[in-house]
mmCIF file with all atom_site columns, C-alpha atoms and ligand atoms in Angstrom:
data_model
loop_
_atom_site.group_PDB
_atom_site.id
_atom_site.type_symbol
_atom_site.label_atom_id
_atom_site.label_alt_id
_atom_site.label_comp_id
_atom_site.label_asym_id
_atom_site.label_entity_id
_atom_site.label_seq_id
_atom_site.pdbx_PDB_ins_code
_atom_site.Cartn_x
_atom_site.Cartn_y
_atom_site.Cartn_z
_atom_site.occupancy
_atom_site.B_iso_or_equiv
_atom_site.pdbx_formal_charge
_atom_site.auth_seq_id
_atom_site.auth_comp_id
_atom_site.auth_asym_id
_atom_site.auth_atom_id
_atom_site.pdbx_PDB_model_num
ATOM   1   C  CA  . MET A 1 1   ? 32.358  1.449  18.012  1.00 0.00 ? 44  MET A CA  1
ATOM   2   C  CA  . ALA A 1 2   ? 28.910  2.591  18.240  1.00 0.00 ? 45  ALA A CA  1
ATOM   3   C  CA  . LYS A 1 3   ? 27.698  5.406  15.623  1.00 0.00 ? 46  LYS A CA  1
ATOM   4   C  CA  . GLU A 1 4   ? 24.807  8.159  16.074  1.00 0.00 ? 47  GLU A CA  1
ATOM   5   C  CA  . THR A 1 5   ? 22.831  9.159  13.304  1.00 0.00 ? 48  THR A CA  1
ATOM   6   C  CA  . GLU A 1 6   ? 20.128  11.896 13.307  1.00 0.00 ? 49  GLU A CA  1
ATOM   7   C  CA  . LEU A 1 7   ? 16.913  12.040 11.763  1.00 0.00 ? 50  LEU A CA  1
ATOM   8   C  CA  . ILE A 1 8   ? 13.973  14.572 11.812  1.00 0.00 ? 51  ILE A CA  1
ATOM   9   C  CA  . CYS A 1 9   ? 10.796  13.009 13.469  1.00 0.00 ? 52  CYS A CA  1
ATOM   10  C  CA  . ILE A 1 10  ? 7.923   13.824 11.137  1.00 0.00 ? 53  ILE A CA  1
ATOM   11  C  CA  . MET A 1 11  ? 5.124   12.500 13.212  1.00 0.00 ? 54  MET A CA  1
ATOM   12  C  CA  . CYS A 1 12  ? 3.847   15.842 14.626  1.00 0.00 ? 55  CYS A CA  1
ATOM   13  C  CA  . PRO A 1 13  ? 5.009   19.372 13.946  1.00 0.00 ? 56  PRO A CA  1
ATOM   14  C  CA  . LEU A 1 14  ? 7.570   19.922 16.680  1.00 0.00 ? 57  LEU A CA  1
ATOM   15  C  CA  . ALA A 1 15  ? 9.931   17.921 14.383  1.00 0.00 ? 58  ALA A CA  1
ATOM   16  C  CA  . CYS A 1 16  ? 12.135  16.612 16.982  1.00 0.00 ? 59  CYS A CA  1
ATOM   17  C  CA  . ARG A 1 17  ? 15.782  15.947 15.690  1.00 0.00 ? 60  ARG A CA  1
ATOM   18  C  CA  . VAL A 1 18  ? 16.155  12.295 17.220  1.00 0.00 ? 61  VAL A CA  1
ATOM   19  C  CA  . THR A 1 19  ? 19.632  10.759 17.762  1.00 0.00 ? 62  THR A CA  1
ATOM   20  C  CA  . VAL A 1 20  ? 20.006  6.795  16.920  1.00 0.00 ? 63  VAL A CA  1
ATOM   21  C  CA  . THR A 1 21  ? 22.836  4.900  18.153  1.00 0.00 ? 64  THR A CA  1
ATOM   22  C  CA  . ILE A 1 22  ? 23.499  1.919  16.229  1.00 0.00 ? 65  ILE A CA  1
ATOM   23  C  CA  . ASP A 1 23  ? 26.235  -0.732 16.923  1.00 0.00 ? 66  ASP A CA  1
ATOM   24  C  CA  . ASP A 1 24  ? 28.740  -2.354 15.080  1.00 0.00 ? 67  ASP A CA  1
ATOM   25  C  CA  . GLU A 1 25  ? 26.177  -5.218 13.914  1.00 0.00 ? 68  GLU A CA  1
ATOM   26  C  CA  . GLY A 1 26  ? 23.773  -2.254 12.612  1.00 0.00 ? 69  GLY A CA  1
ATOM   27  C  CA  . ASN A 1 27  ? 21.253  -2.712 15.542  1.00 0.00 ? 70  ASN A CA  1
ATOM   28  C  CA  . VAL A 1 28  ? 19.913  -0.109 17.033  1.00 0.00 ? 71  VAL A CA  1
ATOM   29  C  CA  . THR A 1 29  ? 21.118  0.416  20.805  1.00 0.00 ? 72  THR A CA  1
ATOM   30  C  CA  . GLY A 1 30  ? 19.364  3.371  21.800  1.00 0.00 ? 73  GLY A CA  1
ATOM   31  C  CA  . VAL A 1 31  ? 17.371  6.295  20.858  1.00 0.00 ? 74  VAL A CA  1
ATOM   32  C  CA  . THR A 1 32  ? 17.434  9.848  22.292  1.00 0.00 ? 75  THR A CA  1
ATOM   33  C  CA  . ASN A 1 33  ? 16.265  13.383 21.828  1.00 0.00 ? 76  ASN A CA  1
ATOM   34  C  CA  . HIS A 1 34  ? 12.854  12.714 21.210  1.00 0.00 ? 77  HIS A CA  1
ATOM   35  C  CA  . LEU A 1 35  ? 9.696   14.064 23.460  1.00 0.00 ? 78  LEU A CA  1
ATOM   36  C  CA  . CYS A 1 36  ? 7.379   11.038 23.288  1.00 0.00 ? 79  CYS A CA  1
ATOM   37  C  CA  . LYS A 1 37  ? 7.311   7.396  22.443  1.00 0.00 ? 80  LYS A CA  1
ATOM   38  C  CA  . GLU A 1 38  ? 6.231   8.128  18.752  1.00 0.00 ? 81  GLU A CA  1
ATOM   39  C  CA  . GLY A 1 39  ? 9.651   9.349  18.096  1.00 0.00 ? 82  GLY A CA  1
ATOM   40  C  CA  . GLU A 1 40  ? 11.246  6.683  19.521  1.00 0.00 ? 83  GLU A CA  1
ATOM   41  C  CA  . LYS A 1 41  ? 9.084   3.977  17.262  1.00 0.00 ? 84  LYS A CA  1
ATOM   42  C  CA  . TYR A 1 42  ? 9.139   6.532  14.275  1.00 0.00 ? 85  TYR A CA  1
ATOM   43  C  CA  . ALA A 1 43  ? 13.407  6.542  14.779  1.00 0.00 ? 86  ALA A CA  1
ATOM   44  C  CA  . ILE A 1 44  ? 13.774  2.948  14.865  1.00 0.00 ? 87  ILE A CA  1
ATOM   45  C  CA  . ALA A 1 45  ? 11.562  2.053  11.811  1.00 0.00 ? 88  ALA A CA  1
ATOM   46  C  CA  . GLU A 1 46  ? 12.894  4.885  9.738   1.00 0.00 ? 89  GLU A CA  1
ATOM   47  C  CA  . TYR A 1 47  ? 16.702  3.504  10.586  1.00 0.00 ? 90  TYR A CA  1
ATOM   48  C  CA  . LYS A 1 48  ? 15.714  0.242  9.732   1.00 0.00 ? 91  LYS A CA  1
ATOM   49  C  CA  . PHE A 1 49  ? 13.182  0.432  6.729   1.00 0.00 ? 92  PHE A CA  1
ATOM   50  C  CA  . PRO A 1 50  ? 13.052  3.837  5.496   1.00 0.00 ? 93  PRO A CA  1
ATOM   51  C  CA  . GLY A 1 51  ? 9.514   4.451  3.548   1.00 0.00 ? 94  GLY A CA  1
ATOM   52  C  CA  . ARG A 1 52  ? 7.144   7.027  2.454   1.00 0.00 ? 95  ARG A CA  1
ATOM   53  C  CA  . VAL A 1 53  ? 3.476   6.937  1.884   1.00 0.00 ? 96  VAL A CA  1
ATOM   54  C  CA  . LEU A 1 54  ? 3.361   8.029  -1.833  1.00 0.00 ? 97  LEU A CA  1
ATOM   55  C  CA  . THR A 1 55  ? 0.968   10.546 -2.571  1.00 0.00 ? 98  THR A CA  1
ATOM   56  C  CA  . THR A 1 56  ? 0.396   11.013 -7.068  1.00 0.00 ? 99  THR A CA  1
ATOM   57  C  CA  . THR A 1 57  ? -2.113  11.587 -9.596  1.00 0.00 ? 100 THR A CA  1
ATOM   58  C  CA  . LEU A 1 58  ? -2.662  8.875  -11.985 1.00 0.00 ? 101 LEU A CA  1
ATOM   59  C  CA  . LEU A 1 59  ? -3.475  9.503  -15.783 1.00 0.00 ? 102 LEU A CA  1
ATOM   60  C  CA  . THR A 1 60  ? -7.078  8.244  -16.960 1.00 0.00 ? 103 THR A CA  1
ATOM   61  C  CA  . ASP A 1 61  ? -8.868  7.788  -19.978 1.00 0.00 ? 104 ASP A CA  1
ATOM   62  C  CA  . ASP A 1 62  ? -11.675 10.036 -18.855 1.00 0.00 ? 105 ASP A CA  1
ATOM   63  C  CA  . ALA A 1 63  ? -11.140 13.429 -20.980 1.00 0.00 ? 106 ALA A CA  1
ATOM   64  C  CA  . SER A 1 64  ? -13.337 15.338 -18.314 1.00 0.00 ? 107 SER A CA  1
ATOM   65  C  CA  . GLN A 1 65  ? -11.264 14.202 -15.465 1.00 0.00 ? 108 GLN A CA  1
ATOM   66  C  CA  . PRO A 1 66  ? -7.629  13.168 -16.357 1.00 0.00 ? 109 PRO A CA  1
ATOM   67  C  CA  . LEU A 1 67  ? -6.139  12.790 -13.470 1.00 0.00 ? 110 LEU A CA  1
ATOM   68  C  CA  . LEU A 1 68  ? -6.959  10.479 -10.623 1.00 0.00 ? 111 LEU A CA  1
ATOM   69  C  CA  . PRO A 1 69  ? -5.654  11.438 -6.778  1.00 0.00 ? 112 PRO A CA  1
ATOM   70  C  CA  . ALA A 1 70  ? -4.256  8.191  -5.617  1.00 0.00 ? 113 ALA A CA  1
ATOM   71  C  CA  . ARG A 1 71  ? -2.045  7.065  -2.330  1.00 0.00 ? 114 ARG A CA  1
ATOM   72  C  CA  . SER A 1 72  ? -0.111  4.026  -1.487  1.00 0.00 ? 115 SER A CA  1
ATOM   73  C  CA  . SER A 1 73  ? -1.695  1.693  0.851   1.00 0.00 ? 116 SER A CA  1
ATOM   74  C  CA  . LYS A 1 74  ? 1.370   1.774  3.381   1.00 0.00 ? 117 LYS A CA  1
ATOM   75  C  CA  . PRO A 1 75  ? 4.796   3.500  2.913   1.00 0.00 ? 118 PRO A CA  1
ATOM   76  C  CA  . ILE A 1 76  ? 6.869   2.102  -0.012  1.00 0.00 ? 119 ILE A CA  1
ATOM   77  C  CA  . PRO A 1 77  ? 10.960  1.682  0.540   1.00 0.00 ? 120 PRO A CA  1
ATOM   78  C  CA  . LYS A 1 78  ? 12.492  4.678  -0.037  1.00 0.00 ? 121 LYS A CA  1
ATOM   79  C  CA  . THR A 1 79  ? 14.828  2.751  -2.475  1.00 0.00 ? 122 THR A CA  1
ATOM   80  C  CA  . ARG A 1 80  ? 11.889  1.959  -4.607  1.00 0.00 ? 123 ARG A CA  1
ATOM   81  C  CA  . LEU A 1 81  ? 10.001  5.385  -5.010  1.00 0.00 ? 124 LEU A CA  1
ATOM   82  C  CA  . MET A 1 82  ? 11.738  6.194  -8.504  1.00 0.00 ? 125 MET A CA  1
ATOM   83  C  CA  . ASP A 1 83  ? 10.675  2.456  -9.904  1.00 0.00 ? 126 ASP A CA  1
ATOM   84  C  CA  . VAL A 1 84  ? 7.035   2.769  -8.580  1.00 0.00 ? 127 VAL A CA  1
ATOM   85  C  CA  . MET A 1 85  ? 6.581   6.450  -10.234 1.00 0.00 ? 128 MET A CA  1
ATOM   86  C  CA  . TYR A 1 86  ? 7.955   5.104  -13.364 1.00 0.00 ? 129 TYR A CA  1
ATOM   87  C  CA  . SER A 1 87  ? 5.095   2.496  -13.372 1.00 0.00 ? 130 SER A CA  1
ATOM   88  C  CA  . LEU A 1 88  ? 2.383   4.373  -12.414 1.00 0.00 ? 131 LEU A CA  1
ATOM   89  C  CA  . SER A 1 89  ? 3.697   6.587  -15.425 1.00 0.00 ? 132 SER A CA  1
ATOM   90  C  CA  . THR A 1 90  ? 2.832   3.833  -17.851 1.00 0.00 ? 133 THR A CA  1
ATOM   91  C  CA  . ILE A 1 91  ? -0.721  3.356  -16.681 1.00 0.00 ? 134 ILE A CA  1
ATOM   92  C  CA  . ARG A 1 92  ? -4.035  4.745  -17.591 1.00 0.00 ? 135 ARG A CA  1
ATOM   93  C  CA  . VAL A 1 93  ? -6.727  4.290  -15.304 1.00 0.00 ? 136 VAL A CA  1
ATOM   94  C  CA  . LYS A 1 94  ? -10.689 3.421  -16.874 1.00 0.00 ? 137 LYS A CA  1
ATOM   95  C  CA  . PRO A 1 95  ? -13.416 4.508  -15.041 1.00 0.00 ? 138 PRO A CA  1
ATOM   96  C  CA  . PRO A 1 96  ? -15.532 3.746  -13.361 1.00 0.00 ? 139 PRO A CA  1
ATOM   97  C  CA  . VAL A 1 97  ? -13.456 3.931  -9.873  1.00 0.00 ? 140 VAL A CA  1
ATOM   98  C  CA  . LYS A 1 98  ? -14.834 4.139  -6.277  1.00 0.00 ? 141 LYS A CA  1
ATOM   99  C  CA  . MET A 1 99  ? -12.873 6.080  -3.537  1.00 0.00 ? 142 MET A CA  1
ATOM   100 C  CA  . ALA A 1 100 ? -10.315 3.831  -1.907  1.00 0.00 ? 143 ALA A CA  1
ATOM   101 C  CA  . GLN A 1 101 ? -10.451 1.366  -4.560  1.00 0.00 ? 144 GLN A CA  1
ATOM   102 C  CA  . VAL A 1 102 ? -7.225  -0.534 -5.124  1.00 0.00 ? 145 VAL A CA  1
ATOM   103 C  CA  . VAL A 1 103 ? -6.482  0.848  -8.796  1.00 0.00 ? 146 VAL A CA  1
ATOM   104 C  CA  . VAL A 1 104 ? -2.653  -0.839 -9.017  1.00 0.00 ? 147 VAL A CA  1
ATOM   105 C  CA  . PRO A 1 105 ? -2.361  -4.100 -6.833  1.00 0.00 ? 148 PRO A CA  1
ATOM   106 C  CA  . ASN A 1 106 ? 1.430   -4.834 -5.922  1.00 0.00 ? 149 ASN A CA  1
ATOM   107 C  CA  . VAL A 1 107 ? 2.923   -1.580 -7.687  1.00 0.00 ? 150 VAL A CA  1
ATOM   108 C  CA  . ALA A 1 108 ? 6.347   -2.507 -9.203  1.00 0.00 ? 151 ALA A CA  1
ATOM   109 C  CA  . GLY A 1 109 ? 6.339   -5.687 -7.087  1.00 0.00 ? 152 GLY A CA  1
ATOM   110 C  CA  . THR A 1 110 ? 6.741   -3.604 -3.729  1.00 0.00 ? 153 THR A CA  1
ATOM   111 C  CA  . GLU A 1 111 ? 3.493   -5.774 -2.301  1.00 0.00 ? 154 GLU A CA  1
ATOM   112 C  CA  . VAL A 1 112 ? 2.160   -2.044 -1.639  1.00 0.00 ? 155 VAL A CA  1
ATOM   113 C  CA  . ASP A 1 113 ? -1.293  -1.156 -3.665  1.00 0.00 ? 156 ASP A CA  1
ATOM   114 C  CA  . ILE A 1 114 ? -2.041  1.984  -5.122  1.00 0.00 ? 157 ILE A CA  1
ATOM   115 C  CA  . VAL A 1 115 ? -5.743  3.202  -3.870  1.00 0.00 ? 158 VAL A CA  1
ATOM   116 C  CA  . SER A 1 116 ? -7.809  6.116  -5.335  1.00 0.00 ? 159 SER A CA  1
ATOM   117 C  CA  . THR A 1 117 ? -8.076  8.950  -3.002  1.00 0.00 ? 160 THR A CA  1
ATOM   118 C  CA  . ASP A 1 118 ? -11.547 10.067 -5.161  1.00 0.00 ? 161 ASP A CA  1
ATOM   119 C  CA  . GLU A 1 119 ? -13.817 9.043  -7.739  1.00 0.00 ? 162 GLU A CA  1
ATOM   120 C  CA  . LEU A 1 120 ? -13.702 8.319  -11.218 1.00 0.00 ? 163 LEU A CA  1
ATOM   121 C  CA  . PRO A 1 121 ? -17.207 8.029  -12.505 1.00 0.00 ? 164 PRO A CA  1
ATOM   122 C  CA  . GLU A 1 122 ? -18.289 6.011  -15.569 1.00 0.00 ? 165 GLU A CA  1
HETATM 123 S  S1  . LIG B 2 .   ? 9.115   12.682 19.189  1.00 0.00 ? 269 LIG B S1  1
HETATM 124 FE FE1 . LIG B 2 .   ? 7.312   12.970 19.625  1.00 0.00 ? 269 LIG B FE1 1
HETATM 125 S  S2  . LIG B 2 .   ? 6.908   15.315 20.095  1.00 0.00 ? 269 LIG B S2  1
HETATM 126 FE FE2 . LIG B 2 .   ? 8.429   14.939 18.717  1.00 0.00 ? 269 LIG B FE2 1
HETATM 127 S  S3  . LIG B 2 .   ? 8.192   15.394 16.868  1.00 0.00 ? 269 LIG B S3  1
HETATM 128 FE FE3 . LIG B 2 .   ? 8.349   13.190 17.232  1.00 0.00 ? 269 LIG B FE3 1
HETATM 129 S  S4  . LIG B 2 .   ? 5.998   12.811 17.834  1.00 0.00 ? 269 LIG B S4  1
HETATM 130 FE FE4 . LIG B 2 .   ? 6.338   14.781 18.248  1.00 0.00 ? 269 LIG B FE4 1
#
């Protein structure tokens, strides 16, 4: 028996409540209530592999700039976000760091890199 689940599309401010229909094997068989193709793509991806781009700050070794803004290079599975945050809490970034530099490769074994979104001068 098919089941339906509702997701809120986060691809634009309209925040459509998109309905995803799933068959007995867990396959997506339909998407409705979306206003555009992006919503359909988002809903299918969110149902199959729910993840989020992580934005955070990392502690540094530099007393004049103790925090470095950073983000993940791609979405991290939601089930791994706490592992990633714990892993990031244990590191200290050493200067110098350039904008968009990979500061933590393959964070917590997720195959996702953490990249700087600011500079940390020497
Ligand atoms: S379905 Fe389209 S219009 Fe609706 S929130 Fe998503 S991106 Fe925006």
